[in-house]
Short mmCIF file of C-alpha atoms in Angstrom, two decimals:
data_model
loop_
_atom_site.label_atom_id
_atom_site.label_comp_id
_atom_site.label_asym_id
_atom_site.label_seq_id
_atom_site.Cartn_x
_atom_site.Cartn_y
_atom_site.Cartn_z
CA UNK A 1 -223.44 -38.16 -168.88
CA UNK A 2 -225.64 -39.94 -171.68
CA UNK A 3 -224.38 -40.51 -174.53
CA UNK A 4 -226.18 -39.04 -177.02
CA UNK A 5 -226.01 -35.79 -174.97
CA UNK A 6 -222.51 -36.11 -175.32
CA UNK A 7 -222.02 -36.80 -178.85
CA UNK A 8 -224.31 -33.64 -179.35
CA UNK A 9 -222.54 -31.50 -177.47
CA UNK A 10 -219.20 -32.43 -179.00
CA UNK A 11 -220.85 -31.94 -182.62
CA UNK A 12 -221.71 -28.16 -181.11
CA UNK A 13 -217.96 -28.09 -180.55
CA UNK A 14 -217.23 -28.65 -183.84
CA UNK A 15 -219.17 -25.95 -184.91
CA UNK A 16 -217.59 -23.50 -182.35
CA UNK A 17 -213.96 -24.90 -184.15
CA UNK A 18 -215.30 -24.49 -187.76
CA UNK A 19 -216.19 -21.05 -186.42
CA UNK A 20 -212.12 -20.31 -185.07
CA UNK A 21 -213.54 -20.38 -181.79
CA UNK A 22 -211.78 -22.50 -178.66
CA UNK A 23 -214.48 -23.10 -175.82
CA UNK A 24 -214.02 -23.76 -172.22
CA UNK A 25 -216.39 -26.36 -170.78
CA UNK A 26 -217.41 -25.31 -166.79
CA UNK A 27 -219.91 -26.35 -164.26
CA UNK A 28 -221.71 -29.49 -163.72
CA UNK A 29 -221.11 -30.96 -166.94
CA UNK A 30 -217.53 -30.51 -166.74
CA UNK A 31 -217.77 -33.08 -163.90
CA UNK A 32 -219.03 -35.72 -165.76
CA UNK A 33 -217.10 -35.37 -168.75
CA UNK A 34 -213.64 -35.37 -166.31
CA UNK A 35 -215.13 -38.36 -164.26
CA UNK A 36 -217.99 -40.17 -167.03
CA UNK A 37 -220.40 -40.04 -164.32
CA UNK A 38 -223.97 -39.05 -164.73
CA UNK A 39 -224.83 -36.15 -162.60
CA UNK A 40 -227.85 -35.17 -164.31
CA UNK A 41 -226.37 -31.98 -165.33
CA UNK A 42 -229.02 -30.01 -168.07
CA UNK A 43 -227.00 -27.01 -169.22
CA UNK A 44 -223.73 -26.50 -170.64
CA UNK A 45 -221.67 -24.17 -169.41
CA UNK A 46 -219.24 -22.65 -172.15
CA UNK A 47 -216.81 -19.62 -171.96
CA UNK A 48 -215.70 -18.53 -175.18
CA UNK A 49 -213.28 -15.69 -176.36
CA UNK A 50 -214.43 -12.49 -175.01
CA UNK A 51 -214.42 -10.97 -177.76
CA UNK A 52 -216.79 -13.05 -179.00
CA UNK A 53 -219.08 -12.74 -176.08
CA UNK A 54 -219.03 -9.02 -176.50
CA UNK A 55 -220.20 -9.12 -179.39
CA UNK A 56 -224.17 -9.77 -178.73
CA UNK A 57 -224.71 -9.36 -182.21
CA UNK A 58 -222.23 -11.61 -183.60
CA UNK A 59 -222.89 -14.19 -180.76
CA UNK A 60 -226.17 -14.62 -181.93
CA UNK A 61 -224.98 -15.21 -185.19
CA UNK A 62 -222.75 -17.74 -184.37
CA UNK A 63 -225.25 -19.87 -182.25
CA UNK A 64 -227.87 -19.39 -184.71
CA UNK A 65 -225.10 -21.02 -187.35
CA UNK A 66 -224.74 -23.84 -185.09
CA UNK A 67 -229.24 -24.02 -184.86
CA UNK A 68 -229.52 -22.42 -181.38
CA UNK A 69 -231.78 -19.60 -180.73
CA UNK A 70 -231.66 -17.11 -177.43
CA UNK A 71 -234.25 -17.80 -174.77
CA UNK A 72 -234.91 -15.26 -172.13
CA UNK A 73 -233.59 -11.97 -172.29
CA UNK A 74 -231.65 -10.34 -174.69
CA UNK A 75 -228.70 -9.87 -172.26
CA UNK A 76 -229.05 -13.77 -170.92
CA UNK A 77 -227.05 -15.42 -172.99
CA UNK A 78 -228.82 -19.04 -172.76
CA UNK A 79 -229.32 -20.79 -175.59
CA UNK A 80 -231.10 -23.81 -176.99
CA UNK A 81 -231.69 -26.00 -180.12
CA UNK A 82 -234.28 -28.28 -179.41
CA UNK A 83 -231.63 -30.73 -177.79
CA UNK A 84 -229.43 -29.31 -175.39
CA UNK A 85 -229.27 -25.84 -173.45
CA UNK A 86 -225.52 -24.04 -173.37
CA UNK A 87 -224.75 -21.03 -171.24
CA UNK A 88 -222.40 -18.57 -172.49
CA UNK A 89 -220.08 -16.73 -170.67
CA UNK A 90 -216.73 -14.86 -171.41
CA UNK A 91 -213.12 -15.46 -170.68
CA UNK A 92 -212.57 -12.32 -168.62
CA UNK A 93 -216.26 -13.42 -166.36
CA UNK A 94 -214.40 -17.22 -165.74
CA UNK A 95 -211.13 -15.33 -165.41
CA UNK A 96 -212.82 -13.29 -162.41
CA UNK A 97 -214.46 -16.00 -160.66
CA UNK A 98 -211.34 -18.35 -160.44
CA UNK A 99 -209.32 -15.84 -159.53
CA UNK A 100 -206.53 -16.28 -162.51
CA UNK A 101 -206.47 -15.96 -166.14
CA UNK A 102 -208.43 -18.54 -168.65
CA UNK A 103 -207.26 -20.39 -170.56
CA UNK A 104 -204.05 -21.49 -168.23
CA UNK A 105 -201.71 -24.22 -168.02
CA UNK A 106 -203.19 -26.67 -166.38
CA UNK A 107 -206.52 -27.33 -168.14
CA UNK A 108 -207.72 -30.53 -169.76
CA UNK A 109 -207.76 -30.70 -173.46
CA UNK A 110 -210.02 -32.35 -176.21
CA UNK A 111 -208.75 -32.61 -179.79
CA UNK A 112 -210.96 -33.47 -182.82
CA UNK A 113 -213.16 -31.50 -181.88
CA UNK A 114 -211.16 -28.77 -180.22
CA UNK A 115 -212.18 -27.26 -176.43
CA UNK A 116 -210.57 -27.30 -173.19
CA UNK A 117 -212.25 -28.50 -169.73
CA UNK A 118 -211.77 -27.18 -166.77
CA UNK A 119 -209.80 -28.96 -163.95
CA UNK A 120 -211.38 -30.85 -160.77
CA UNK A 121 -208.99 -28.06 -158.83
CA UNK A 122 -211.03 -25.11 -160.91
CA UNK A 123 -214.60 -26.99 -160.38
CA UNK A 124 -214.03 -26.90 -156.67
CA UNK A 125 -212.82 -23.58 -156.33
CA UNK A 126 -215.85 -22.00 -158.99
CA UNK A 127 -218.25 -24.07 -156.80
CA UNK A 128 -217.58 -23.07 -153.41
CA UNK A 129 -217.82 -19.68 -154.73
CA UNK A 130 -221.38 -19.96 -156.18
CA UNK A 131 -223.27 -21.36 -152.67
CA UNK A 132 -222.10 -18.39 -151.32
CA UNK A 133 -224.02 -15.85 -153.55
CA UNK A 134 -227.21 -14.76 -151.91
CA UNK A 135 -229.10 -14.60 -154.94
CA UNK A 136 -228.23 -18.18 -155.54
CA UNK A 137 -231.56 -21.11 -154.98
CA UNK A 138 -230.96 -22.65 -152.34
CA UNK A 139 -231.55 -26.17 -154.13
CA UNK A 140 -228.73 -25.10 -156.18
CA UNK A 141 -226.61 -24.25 -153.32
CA UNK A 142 -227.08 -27.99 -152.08
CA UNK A 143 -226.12 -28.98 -155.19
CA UNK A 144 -223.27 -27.14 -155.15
CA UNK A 145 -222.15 -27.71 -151.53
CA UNK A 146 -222.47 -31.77 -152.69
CA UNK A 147 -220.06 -31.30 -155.53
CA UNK A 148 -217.33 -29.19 -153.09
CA UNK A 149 -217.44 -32.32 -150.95
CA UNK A 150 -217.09 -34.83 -153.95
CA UNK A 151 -214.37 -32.70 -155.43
CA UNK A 152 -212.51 -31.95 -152.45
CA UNK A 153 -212.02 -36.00 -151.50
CA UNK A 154 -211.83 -37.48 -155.00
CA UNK A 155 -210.92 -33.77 -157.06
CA UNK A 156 -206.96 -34.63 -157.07
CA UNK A 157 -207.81 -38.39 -158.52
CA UNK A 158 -209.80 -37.03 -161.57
CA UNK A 159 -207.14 -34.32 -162.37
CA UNK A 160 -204.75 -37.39 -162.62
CA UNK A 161 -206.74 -39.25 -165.38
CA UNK A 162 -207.72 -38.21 -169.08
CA UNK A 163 -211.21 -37.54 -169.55
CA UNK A 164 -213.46 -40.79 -169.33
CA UNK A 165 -216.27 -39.19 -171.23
CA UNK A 166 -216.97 -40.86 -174.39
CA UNK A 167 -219.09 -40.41 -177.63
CA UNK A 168 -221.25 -42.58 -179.22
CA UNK A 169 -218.51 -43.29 -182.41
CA UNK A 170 -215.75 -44.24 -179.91
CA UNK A 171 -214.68 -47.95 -179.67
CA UNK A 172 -215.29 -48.71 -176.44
CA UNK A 173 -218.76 -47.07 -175.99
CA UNK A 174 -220.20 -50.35 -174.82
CA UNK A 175 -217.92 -52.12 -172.73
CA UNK A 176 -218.67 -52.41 -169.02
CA UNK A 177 -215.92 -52.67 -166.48
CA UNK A 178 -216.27 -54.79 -163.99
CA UNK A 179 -214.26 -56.37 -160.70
CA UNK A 180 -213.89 -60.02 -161.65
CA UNK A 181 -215.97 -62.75 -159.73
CA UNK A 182 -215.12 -66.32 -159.32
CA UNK A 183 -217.71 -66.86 -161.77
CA UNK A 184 -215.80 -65.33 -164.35
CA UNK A 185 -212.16 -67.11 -163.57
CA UNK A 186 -212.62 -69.40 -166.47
CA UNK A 187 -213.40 -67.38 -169.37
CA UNK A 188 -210.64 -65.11 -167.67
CA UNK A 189 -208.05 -68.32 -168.15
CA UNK A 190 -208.96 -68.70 -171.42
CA UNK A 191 -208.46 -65.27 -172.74
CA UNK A 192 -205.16 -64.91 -170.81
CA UNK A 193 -204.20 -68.22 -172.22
CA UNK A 194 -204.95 -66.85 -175.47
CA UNK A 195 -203.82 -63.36 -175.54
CA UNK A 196 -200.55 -64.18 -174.87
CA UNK A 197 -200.11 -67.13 -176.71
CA UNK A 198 -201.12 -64.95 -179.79
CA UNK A 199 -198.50 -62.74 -179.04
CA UNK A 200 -196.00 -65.62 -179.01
CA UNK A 201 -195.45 -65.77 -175.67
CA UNK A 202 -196.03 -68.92 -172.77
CA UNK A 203 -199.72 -68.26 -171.90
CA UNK A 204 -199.47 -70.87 -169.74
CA UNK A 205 -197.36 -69.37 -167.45
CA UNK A 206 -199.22 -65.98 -167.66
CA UNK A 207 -202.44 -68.35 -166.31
CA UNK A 208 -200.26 -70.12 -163.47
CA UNK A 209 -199.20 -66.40 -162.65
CA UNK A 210 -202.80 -65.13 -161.91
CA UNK A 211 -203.61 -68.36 -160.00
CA UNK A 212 -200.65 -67.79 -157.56
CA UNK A 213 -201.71 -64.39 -157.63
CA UNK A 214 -205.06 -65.06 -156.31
CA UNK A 215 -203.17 -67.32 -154.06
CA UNK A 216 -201.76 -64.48 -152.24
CA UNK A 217 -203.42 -62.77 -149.21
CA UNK A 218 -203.08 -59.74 -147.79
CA UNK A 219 -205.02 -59.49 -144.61
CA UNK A 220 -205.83 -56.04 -145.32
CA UNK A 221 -206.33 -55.25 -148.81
CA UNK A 222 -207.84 -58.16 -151.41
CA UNK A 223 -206.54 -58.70 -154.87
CA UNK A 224 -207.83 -56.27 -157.76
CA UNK A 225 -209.33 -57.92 -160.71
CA UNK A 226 -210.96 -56.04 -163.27
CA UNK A 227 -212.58 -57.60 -166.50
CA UNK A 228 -213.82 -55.91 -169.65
CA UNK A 229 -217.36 -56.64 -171.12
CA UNK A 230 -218.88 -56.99 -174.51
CA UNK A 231 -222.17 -58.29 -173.76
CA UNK A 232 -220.86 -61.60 -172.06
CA UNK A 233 -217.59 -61.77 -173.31
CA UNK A 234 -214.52 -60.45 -171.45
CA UNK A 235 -212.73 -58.97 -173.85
CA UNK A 236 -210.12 -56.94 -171.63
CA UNK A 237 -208.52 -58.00 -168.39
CA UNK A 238 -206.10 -56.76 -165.81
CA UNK A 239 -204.60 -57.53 -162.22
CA UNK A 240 -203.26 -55.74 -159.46
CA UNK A 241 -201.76 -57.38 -156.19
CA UNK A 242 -201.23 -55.29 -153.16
CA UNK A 243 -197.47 -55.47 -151.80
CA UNK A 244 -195.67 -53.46 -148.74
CA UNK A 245 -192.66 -51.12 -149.60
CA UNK A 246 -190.78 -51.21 -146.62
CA UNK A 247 -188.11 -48.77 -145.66
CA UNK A 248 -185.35 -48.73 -143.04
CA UNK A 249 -183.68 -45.62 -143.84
CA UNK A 250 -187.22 -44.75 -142.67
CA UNK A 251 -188.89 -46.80 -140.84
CA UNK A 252 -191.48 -46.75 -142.67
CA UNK A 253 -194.33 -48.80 -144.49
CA UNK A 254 -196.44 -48.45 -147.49
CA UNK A 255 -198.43 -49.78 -149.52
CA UNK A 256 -198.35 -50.59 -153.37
CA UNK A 257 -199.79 -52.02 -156.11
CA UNK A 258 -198.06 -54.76 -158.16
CA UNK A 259 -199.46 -55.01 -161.65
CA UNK A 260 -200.37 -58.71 -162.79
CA UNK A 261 -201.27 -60.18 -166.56
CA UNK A 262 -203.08 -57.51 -168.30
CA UNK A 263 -204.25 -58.82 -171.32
CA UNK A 264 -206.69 -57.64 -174.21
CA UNK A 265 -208.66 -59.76 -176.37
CA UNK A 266 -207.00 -59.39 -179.94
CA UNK A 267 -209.56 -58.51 -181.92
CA UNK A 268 -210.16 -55.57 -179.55
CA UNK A 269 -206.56 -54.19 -179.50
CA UNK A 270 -205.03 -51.35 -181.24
CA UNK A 271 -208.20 -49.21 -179.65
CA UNK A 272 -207.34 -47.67 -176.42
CA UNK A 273 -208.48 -50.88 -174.15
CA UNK A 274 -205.10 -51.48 -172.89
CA UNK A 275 -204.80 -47.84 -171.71
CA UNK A 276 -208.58 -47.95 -170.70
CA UNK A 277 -207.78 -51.36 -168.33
CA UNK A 278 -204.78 -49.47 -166.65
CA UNK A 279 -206.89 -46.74 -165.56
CA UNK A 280 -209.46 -48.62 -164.06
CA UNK A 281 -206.99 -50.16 -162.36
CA UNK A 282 -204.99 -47.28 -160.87
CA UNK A 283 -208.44 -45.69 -159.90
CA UNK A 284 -210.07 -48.48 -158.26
CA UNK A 285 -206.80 -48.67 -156.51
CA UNK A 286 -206.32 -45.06 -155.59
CA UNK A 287 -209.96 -44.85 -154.35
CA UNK A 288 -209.89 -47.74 -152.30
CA UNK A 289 -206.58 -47.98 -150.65
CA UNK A 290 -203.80 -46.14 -149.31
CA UNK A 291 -201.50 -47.28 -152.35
CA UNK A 292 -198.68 -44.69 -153.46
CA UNK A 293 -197.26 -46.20 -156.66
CA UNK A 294 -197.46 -48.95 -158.86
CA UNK A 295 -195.05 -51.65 -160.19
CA UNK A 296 -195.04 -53.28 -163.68
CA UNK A 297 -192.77 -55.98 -164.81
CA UNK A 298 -192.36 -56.29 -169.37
CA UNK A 299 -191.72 -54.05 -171.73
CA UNK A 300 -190.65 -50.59 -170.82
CA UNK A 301 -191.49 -48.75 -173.96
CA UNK A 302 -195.13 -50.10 -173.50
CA UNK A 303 -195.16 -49.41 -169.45
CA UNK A 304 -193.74 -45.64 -170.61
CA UNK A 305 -197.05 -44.74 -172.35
CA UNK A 306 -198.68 -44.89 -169.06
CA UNK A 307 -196.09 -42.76 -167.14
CA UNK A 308 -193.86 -45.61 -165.64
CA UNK A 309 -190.41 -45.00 -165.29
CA UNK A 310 -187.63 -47.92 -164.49
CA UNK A 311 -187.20 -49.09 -161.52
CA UNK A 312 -183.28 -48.63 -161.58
CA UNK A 313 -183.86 -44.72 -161.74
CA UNK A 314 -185.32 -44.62 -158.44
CA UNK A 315 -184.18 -45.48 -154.57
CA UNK A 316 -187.29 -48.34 -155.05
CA UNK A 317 -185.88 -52.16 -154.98
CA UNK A 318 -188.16 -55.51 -155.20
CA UNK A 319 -187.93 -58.96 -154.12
CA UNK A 320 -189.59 -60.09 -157.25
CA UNK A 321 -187.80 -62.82 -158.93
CA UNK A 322 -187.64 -60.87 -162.57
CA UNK A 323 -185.48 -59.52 -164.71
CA UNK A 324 -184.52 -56.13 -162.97
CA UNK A 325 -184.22 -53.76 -166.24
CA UNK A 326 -187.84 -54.64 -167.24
CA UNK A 327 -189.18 -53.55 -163.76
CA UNK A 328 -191.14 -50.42 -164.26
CA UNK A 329 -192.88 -48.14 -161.39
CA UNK A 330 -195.68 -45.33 -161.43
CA UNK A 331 -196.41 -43.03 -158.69
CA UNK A 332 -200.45 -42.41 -157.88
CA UNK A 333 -199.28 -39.07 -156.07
CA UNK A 334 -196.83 -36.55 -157.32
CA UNK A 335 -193.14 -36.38 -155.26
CA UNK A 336 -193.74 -39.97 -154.54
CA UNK A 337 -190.55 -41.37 -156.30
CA UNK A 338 -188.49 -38.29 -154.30
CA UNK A 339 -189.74 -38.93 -151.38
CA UNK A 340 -189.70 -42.92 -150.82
CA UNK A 341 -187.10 -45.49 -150.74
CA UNK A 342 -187.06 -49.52 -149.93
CA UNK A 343 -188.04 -52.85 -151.09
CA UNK A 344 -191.32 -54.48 -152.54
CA UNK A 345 -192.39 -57.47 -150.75
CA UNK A 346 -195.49 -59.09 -152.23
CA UNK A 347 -197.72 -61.37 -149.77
CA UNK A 348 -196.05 -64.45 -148.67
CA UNK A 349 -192.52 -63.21 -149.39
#
């Protein structure tokens, strides 16, 4: 979504929360704030309180508050200040369409300003139910039939993540992730050399560590590099090797990601990049291989904020030549850890 589209819409937000109201964002837009793609959306879809839908009287005070005025008919309530167009609809009309009551459980949430988004699960279901009503354009039905399809294969990766929509006051509003090129290996040395020697450790051996990890094949999945870009600078940086749980008990094979050096640039830390690096990491994992979980060797109070748990809780072993109690793991798909047993072999081993 751009931007400033975005930062608009969230100050409208604000206004709906200075107003005691908690909206529901739907439709296309919803996409794009769950995922931060651009899918040209050009209305936002909001469900409020149904009370204050009722209400036409009182809506249109409240939009008018917030600089919007009605367009179309009185009972089409579509809305627009110059900027950006909103649709509003009620609780108990979103309610009806999913098929279960709004606003439930499992919903994403946005605080500062206040409103709720609805899941990938939701945006498939609400989808598939619009192309079928007759009524419906039939441009818009394509539309809709190409977001079923993009929500059924990728839906239960986005419902993982927190939103990747961000405003134009956030930190990290204009840094580019990339997948690292050998063009980049040298500036990469130098900030790993220098992130972790800042933090008093051997940054030395944190280099010689993503050489040998580069060193490692697999014949069927590369190495994942991803660097992150200020202009030319790489300012964030993280690696993932692929490695092969195997298990006897069941004969069985999979694949998994072991987490390399993952280093931000100090003046950049303390604002989410860390956190921002790990994500790009799982997803460009989870979207291009079969990986089930993740391993993570350092500190596990740090590893916890991105849902690891130790290694010694589970029926998961490695052949990784570190010290056992700092050996973290993350599942990318839920019963994962209940389900699997074995050892981690990287490539080579």
């Amino acid at each position: 979504m751009d931007i400033e589209k975005f930062t608009k819409f969230e100050t409208v937000m604000a206004g709906f929360n200075f107003q005691d109201l908690s909206p529901i964002l739907t439709g296309t837009a919803a996409i794009e704030v769950i995922t931060g793609y651009d899918l040209g959306s050009t209305i936002f879809p909001i469900a409020l309180p149904q009370e204050a839908v009722d209400d036409n009287e009182e809506l249109n005070r409240s939009l008018k508050t917030l600089g919007f005025n009605r367009i179309g008919a009185e009972d089409d309530p579509v809305f627009y200040d110059g900027e950006i167009t909103v649709a509003i609809v009620g609780y108990l009309e979103l309610s009806e369409l999913l098929g279960h009551q709004v606003p439930m459980k499992y919903i994403f949430e946005h605080r500062q300003p206040d409103y709720k988004v609805l899941t990938a699960f939701d945006l498939n279901r609400m989808f598939q139910i619009l192309e079928e009503v007759p009524e419906r354009p039939t441009e818009m039905q394509v539309s809709d039939l190409q977001k079923v399809g993009m929500l059924s294969e990728l839906g239960y990766v986005f419902d993982r993540f927190p939103l990747r929509q961000m405003n134009n006051t956030h930190p990290l509003n204009q840094l580019e992730f990339h997948f690292a090129t050998p063009k980049d290996y040298d500036l990469i040395d130098e900030l790993v050399q220098n992130g972790f020697t800042e933090n008093g450790n051997d940054g030395a051996q944190q280099v010689q560590l993503v050489h040998e990890g580069r060193a490692r094949v697999n014949e069927s999945f590369p190495n994942l590099e991803i660097i992150a870009k200020l202009g030319s600078k790489i300012v964030g940086y993280g690696m993932v090797l692929p490695a092969v749980l195997s298990s006897e008990r069941q004969d069985s094979e999979w694949l998994v990601g072991v987490v390399g050096p993952l280093v931000v640039h100090p003046e950049f830390r303390g604002r989410g990049l860390g956190w921002r690096l790990q994500v790009e990491l799982e997803v460009a994992m989870t979207l291009s291989t079969p990986a089930v979980m993740f391993v993570a060797h350092g500190i596990p109070k740090y590893w916890k904020r991105f849902g690891y748990v130790p290694v010694e809780t589970t029926e998961v072993t490695t052949d990784l030549s570190v010290e056992k109690d700092k050996l973290m793991v993350k599942e990318l798909f839920p019963t994962v850890l209940e389900t699997v047993d074995g050892t981690i072999y990287l490539p080579g081993n």
